CSV table of C-alpha atoms in Angstrom, one decimal:
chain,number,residue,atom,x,y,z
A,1,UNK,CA,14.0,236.0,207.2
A,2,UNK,CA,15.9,234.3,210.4
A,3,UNK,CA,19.7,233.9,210.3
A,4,UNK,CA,20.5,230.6,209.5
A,5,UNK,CA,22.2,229.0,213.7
A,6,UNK,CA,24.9,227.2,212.0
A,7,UNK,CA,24.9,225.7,215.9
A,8,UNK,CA,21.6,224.4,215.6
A,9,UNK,CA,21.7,223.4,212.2
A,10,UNK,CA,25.3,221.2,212.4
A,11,UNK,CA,23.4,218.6,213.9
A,12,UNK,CA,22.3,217.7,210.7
A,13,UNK,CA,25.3,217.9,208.8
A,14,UNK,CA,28.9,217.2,209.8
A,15,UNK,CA,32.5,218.0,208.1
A,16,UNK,CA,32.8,214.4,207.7
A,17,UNK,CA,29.6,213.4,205.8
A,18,UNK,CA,29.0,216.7,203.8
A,19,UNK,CA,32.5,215.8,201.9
A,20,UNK,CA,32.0,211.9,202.2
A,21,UNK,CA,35.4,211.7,204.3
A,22,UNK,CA,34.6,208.1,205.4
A,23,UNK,CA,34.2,206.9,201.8
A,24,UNK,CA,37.1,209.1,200.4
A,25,UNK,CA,39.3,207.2,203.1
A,26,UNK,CA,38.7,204.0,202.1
A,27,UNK,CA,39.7,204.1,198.0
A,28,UNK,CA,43.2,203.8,198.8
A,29,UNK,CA,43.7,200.3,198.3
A,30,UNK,CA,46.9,199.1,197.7
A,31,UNK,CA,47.5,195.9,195.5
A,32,UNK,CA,50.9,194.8,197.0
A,33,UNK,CA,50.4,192.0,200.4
A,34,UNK,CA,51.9,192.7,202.4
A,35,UNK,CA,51.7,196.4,201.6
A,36,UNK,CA,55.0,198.3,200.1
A,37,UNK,CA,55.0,201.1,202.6
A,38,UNK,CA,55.5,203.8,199.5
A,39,UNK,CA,52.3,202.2,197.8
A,40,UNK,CA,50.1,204.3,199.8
A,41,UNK,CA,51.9,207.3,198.8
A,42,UNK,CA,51.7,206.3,195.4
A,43,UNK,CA,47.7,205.6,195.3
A,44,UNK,CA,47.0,209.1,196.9
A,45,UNK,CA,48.9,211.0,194.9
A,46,UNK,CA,47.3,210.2,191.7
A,47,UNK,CA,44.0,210.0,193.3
A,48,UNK,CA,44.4,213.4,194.3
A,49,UNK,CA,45.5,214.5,190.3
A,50,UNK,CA,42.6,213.3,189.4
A,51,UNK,CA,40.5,215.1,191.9
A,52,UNK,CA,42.1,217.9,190.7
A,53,UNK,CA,41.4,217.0,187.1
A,54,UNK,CA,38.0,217.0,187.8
A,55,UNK,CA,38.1,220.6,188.9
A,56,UNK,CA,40.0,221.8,185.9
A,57,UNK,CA,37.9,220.0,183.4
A,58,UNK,CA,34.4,222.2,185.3
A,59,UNK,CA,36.4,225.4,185.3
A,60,UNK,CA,37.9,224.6,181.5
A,61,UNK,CA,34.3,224.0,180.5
A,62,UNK,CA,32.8,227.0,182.1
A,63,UNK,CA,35.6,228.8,180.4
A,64,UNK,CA,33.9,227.2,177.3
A,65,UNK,CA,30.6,227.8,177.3
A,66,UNK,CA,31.1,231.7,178.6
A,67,UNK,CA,33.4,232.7,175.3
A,68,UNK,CA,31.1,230.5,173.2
A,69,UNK,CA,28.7,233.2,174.8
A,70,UNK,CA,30.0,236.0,173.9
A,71,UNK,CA,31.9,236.5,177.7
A,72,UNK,CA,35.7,237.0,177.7
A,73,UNK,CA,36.1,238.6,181.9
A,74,UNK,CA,34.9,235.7,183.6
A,75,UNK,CA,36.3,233.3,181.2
A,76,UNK,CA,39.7,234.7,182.6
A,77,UNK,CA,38.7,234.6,185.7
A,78,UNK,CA,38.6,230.6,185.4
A,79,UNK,CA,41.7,230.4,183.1
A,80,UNK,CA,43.3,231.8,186.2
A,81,UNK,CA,42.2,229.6,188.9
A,82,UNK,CA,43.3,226.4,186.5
A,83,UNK,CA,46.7,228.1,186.5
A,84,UNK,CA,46.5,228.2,190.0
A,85,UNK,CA,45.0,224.6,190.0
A,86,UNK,CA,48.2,223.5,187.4
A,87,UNK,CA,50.5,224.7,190.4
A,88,UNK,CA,49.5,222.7,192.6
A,89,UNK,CA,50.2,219.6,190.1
A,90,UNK,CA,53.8,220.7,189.1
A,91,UNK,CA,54.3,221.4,193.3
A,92,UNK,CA,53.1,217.3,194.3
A,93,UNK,CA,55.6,216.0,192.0
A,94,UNK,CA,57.8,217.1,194.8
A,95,UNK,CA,56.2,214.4,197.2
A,96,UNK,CA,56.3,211.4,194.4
A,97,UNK,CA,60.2,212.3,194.3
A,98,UNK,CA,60.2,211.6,197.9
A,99,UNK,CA,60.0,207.4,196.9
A,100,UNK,CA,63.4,206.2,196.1
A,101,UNK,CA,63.4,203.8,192.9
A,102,UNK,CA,63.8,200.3,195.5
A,103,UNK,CA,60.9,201.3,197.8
A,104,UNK,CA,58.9,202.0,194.1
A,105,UNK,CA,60.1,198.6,192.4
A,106,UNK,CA,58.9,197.3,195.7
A,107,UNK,CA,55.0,197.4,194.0
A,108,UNK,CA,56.1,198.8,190.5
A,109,UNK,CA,55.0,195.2,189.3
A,110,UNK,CA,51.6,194.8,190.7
A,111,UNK,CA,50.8,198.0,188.6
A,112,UNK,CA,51.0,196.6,184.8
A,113,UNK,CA,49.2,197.2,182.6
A,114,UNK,CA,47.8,200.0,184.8
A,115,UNK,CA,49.1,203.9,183.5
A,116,UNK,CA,48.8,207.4,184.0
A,117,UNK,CA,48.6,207.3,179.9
A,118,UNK,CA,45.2,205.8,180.5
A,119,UNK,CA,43.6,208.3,182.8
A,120,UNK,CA,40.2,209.2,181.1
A,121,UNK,CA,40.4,213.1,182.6
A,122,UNK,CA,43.7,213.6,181.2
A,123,UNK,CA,42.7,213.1,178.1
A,124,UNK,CA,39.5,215.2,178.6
A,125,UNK,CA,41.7,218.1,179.6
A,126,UNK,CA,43.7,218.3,176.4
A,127,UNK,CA,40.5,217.4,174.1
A,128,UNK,CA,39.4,220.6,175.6
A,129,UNK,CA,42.4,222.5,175.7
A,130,UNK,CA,42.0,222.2,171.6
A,131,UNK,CA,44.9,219.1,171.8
A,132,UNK,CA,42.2,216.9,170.0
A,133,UNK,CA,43.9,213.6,168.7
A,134,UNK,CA,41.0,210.7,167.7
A,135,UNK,CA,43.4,208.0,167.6
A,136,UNK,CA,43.9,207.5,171.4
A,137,UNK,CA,40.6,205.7,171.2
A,138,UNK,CA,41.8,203.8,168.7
A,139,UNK,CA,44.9,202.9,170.4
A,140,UNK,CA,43.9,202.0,174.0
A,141,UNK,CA,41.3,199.8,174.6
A,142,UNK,CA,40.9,199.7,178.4
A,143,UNK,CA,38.2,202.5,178.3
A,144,UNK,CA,34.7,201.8,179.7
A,145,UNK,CA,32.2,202.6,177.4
A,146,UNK,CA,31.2,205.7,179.5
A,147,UNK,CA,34.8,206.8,179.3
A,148,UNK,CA,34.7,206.3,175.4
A,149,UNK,CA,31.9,208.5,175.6
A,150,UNK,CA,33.1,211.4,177.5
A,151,UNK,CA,36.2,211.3,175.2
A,152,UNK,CA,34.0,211.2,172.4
A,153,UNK,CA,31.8,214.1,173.3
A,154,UNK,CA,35.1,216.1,173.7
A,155,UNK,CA,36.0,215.6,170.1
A,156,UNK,CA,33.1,216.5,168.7
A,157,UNK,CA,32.2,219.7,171.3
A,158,UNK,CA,33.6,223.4,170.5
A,159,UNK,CA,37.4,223.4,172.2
A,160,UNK,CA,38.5,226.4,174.2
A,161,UNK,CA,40.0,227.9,170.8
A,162,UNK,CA,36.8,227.5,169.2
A,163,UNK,CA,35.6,229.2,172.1
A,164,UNK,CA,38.1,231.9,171.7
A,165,UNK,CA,38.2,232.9,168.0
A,166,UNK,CA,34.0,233.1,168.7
A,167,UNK,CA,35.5,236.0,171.3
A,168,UNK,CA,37.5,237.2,168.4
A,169,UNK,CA,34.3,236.9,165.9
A,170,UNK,CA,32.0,238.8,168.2
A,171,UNK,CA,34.7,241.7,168.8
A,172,UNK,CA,34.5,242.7,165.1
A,173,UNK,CA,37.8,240.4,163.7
A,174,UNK,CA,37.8,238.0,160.8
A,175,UNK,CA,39.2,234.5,162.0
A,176,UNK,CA,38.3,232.1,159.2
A,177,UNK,CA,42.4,231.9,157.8
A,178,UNK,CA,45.4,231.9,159.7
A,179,UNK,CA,46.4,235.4,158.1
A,180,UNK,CA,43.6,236.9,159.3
A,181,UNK,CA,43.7,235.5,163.1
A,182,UNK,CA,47.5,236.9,162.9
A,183,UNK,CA,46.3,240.1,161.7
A,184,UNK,CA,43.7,240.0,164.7
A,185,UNK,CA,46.0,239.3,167.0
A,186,UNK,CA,48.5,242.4,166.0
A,187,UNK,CA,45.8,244.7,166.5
A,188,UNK,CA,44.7,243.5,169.9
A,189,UNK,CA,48.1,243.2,170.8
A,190,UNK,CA,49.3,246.9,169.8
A,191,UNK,CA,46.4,248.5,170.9
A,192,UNK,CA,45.5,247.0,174.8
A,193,UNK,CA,43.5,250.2,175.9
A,194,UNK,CA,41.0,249.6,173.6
A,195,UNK,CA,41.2,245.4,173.3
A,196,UNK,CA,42.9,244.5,176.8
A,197,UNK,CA,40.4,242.2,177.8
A,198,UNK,CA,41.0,240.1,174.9
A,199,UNK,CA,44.7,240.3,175.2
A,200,UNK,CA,44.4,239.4,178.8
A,201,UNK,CA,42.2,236.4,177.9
A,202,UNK,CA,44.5,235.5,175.2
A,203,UNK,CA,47.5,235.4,177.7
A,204,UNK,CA,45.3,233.5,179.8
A,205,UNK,CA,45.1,231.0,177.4
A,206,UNK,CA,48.8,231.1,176.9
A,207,UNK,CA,49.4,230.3,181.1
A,208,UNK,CA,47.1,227.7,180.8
A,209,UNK,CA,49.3,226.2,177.4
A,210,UNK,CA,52.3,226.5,179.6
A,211,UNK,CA,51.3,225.2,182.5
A,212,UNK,CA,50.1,221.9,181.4
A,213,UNK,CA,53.8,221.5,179.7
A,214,UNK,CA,55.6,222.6,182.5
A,215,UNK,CA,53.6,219.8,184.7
A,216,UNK,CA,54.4,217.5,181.3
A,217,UNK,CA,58.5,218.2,181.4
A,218,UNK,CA,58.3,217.8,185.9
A,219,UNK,CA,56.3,214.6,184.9
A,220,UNK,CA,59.2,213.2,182.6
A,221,UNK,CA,61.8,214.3,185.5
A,222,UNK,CA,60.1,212.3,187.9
A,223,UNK,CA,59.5,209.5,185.4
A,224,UNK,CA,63.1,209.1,184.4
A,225,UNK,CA,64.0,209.2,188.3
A,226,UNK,CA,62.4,206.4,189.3
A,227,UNK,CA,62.5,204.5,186.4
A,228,UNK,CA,65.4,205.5,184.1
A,229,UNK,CA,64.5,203.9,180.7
A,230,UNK,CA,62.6,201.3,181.3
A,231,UNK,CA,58.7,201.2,179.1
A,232,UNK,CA,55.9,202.1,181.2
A,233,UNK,CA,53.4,200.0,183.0
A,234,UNK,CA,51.1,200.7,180.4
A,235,UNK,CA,53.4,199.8,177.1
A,236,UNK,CA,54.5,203.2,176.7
A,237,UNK,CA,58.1,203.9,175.8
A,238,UNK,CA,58.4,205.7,179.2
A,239,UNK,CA,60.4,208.8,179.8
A,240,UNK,CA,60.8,208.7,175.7
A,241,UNK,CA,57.3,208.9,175.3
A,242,UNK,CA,56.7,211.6,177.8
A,243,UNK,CA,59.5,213.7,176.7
A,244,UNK,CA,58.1,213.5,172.9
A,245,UNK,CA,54.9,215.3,174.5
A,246,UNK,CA,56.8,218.1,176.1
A,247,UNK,CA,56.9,220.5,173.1
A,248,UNK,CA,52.8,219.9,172.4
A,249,UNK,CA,51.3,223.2,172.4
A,250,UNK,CA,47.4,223.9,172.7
A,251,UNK,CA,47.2,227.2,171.3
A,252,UNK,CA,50.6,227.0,168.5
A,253,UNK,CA,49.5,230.7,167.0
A,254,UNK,CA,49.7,232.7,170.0
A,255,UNK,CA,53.2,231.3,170.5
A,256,UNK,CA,53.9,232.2,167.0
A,257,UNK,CA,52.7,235.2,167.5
A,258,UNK,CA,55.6,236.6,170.0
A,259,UNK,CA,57.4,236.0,166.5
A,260,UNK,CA,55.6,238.2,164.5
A,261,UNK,CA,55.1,241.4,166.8
């Protein structure tokens, strides 16, 4: 077989239209006229969470379907990259606190009802996660219909604790009461020569859990700095509301563990 002449063959495909670069560049739209210069900031930051959401929700899913499979070394391996991918999320807060509060009421108004509590892939991430709660359909109605069904989908599909405790099944452990997934996880935990790749996937799990809280409590900081108390774009109570979700854990018994060992 002849070695591919990436010379040759560049003709035919260029940086620019392999990633779409032209179409990419012209989403960020801003709503304010004439533009707020921060707007721009604004817009590309979130558009760029949700790129990264997208990412995280395949390797989350992958992550899935392996331990639903029996897997539990490549599962980690994804786990890992998310936490590398989670990051990066906690890090861009550091541009958003860049925008002083004036330059950000500047455009804060042409926003309403628009929120980050609506964003669709969010909510897909903690469905996943195992952080299932029905009633967000129920309380915001702005979702498309294929949104509503994505959401859907991930409330009825295996989480990544489902996944998980199938790890835990296939391994030879009883999971079906909380007493027995404690007594599981004592054993893997005191004896890592023999089960290490289940505690490493476990603590995988667990960087993943704390992660996604760690963005949460940067997320209220930067809330609360540009806005102080006031309610959110979308209704919310604000920084209230995002501070009541600090403490949500995904995976409460392995937390609960470090109590019990």
């Amino acid at each position: 077989m002849t070695a591919p002449n990436f010379g040759e063959q560049g003709g035919r495909l260029t940086y620019g239209t392999y990633l779409r670069i032209a179409e990419l560049l012209e989403q960020q739209v801003p709503e304010s006229d004439p533009a707020a210069h921060d707007e721009l900031l604004f817009i590309t930051i979130h558009q760029v969470y949700e790129l990264w959401f997208k990412l995280l929700l395949s390797e989350l899913t992958d992550a899935r379907d392996r331990m639903l499979a029996g897997e539990s070394y490549l599962p980690r391996v994804r786990l890992e990259r998310c936490r590398s991918i989670e990051r990066v999320l906690v890090g861009q807060v550091d541009v958003i606190d860049t925008m002083t509060p004036q330059d950000f009421l500047a455009f804060r108004n042409k926003l309403a009802p628009a929120s980050g509590f609506q964003s669709n892939q969010f909510r897909e991430i903690e469905f996943l996660s195992g952080l299932k709660d029905p009633s967000y359909l129920r309380r915001f109605r702005g979702l498309s219909e294929a949104e509503q069904a994505r959401l859907r989908r991930r409330l009825d599909e295996p989480s990544l604790w489902d996944a998980f405790l199938a790890v835990l099944v296939k391994a030879g452990f009883a999971v079906e009461t909380a007493e027995q997934r404690f007594e599981a996880y004592a054993v893997i935990a005191r004896d890592r020569e023999r089960y290490g790749q289940l505690w490493d996937l476990a603590e995988a799990l667990v960087d993943h859990d704390q992660a996604w809280s760690l963005w949460r409590a940067r997320h209220v900081l930067m809330a609360e700095r540009q806005i102080g108390t006031k309610p959110g774009t979308g209704g919310s109570a604000g920084g209230a509301y995002l501070r009541s979700r600090v403490e949500t854990r995904f995976y409460p018994e392995l937390w609960e563990l470090r109590s019990r060992l």
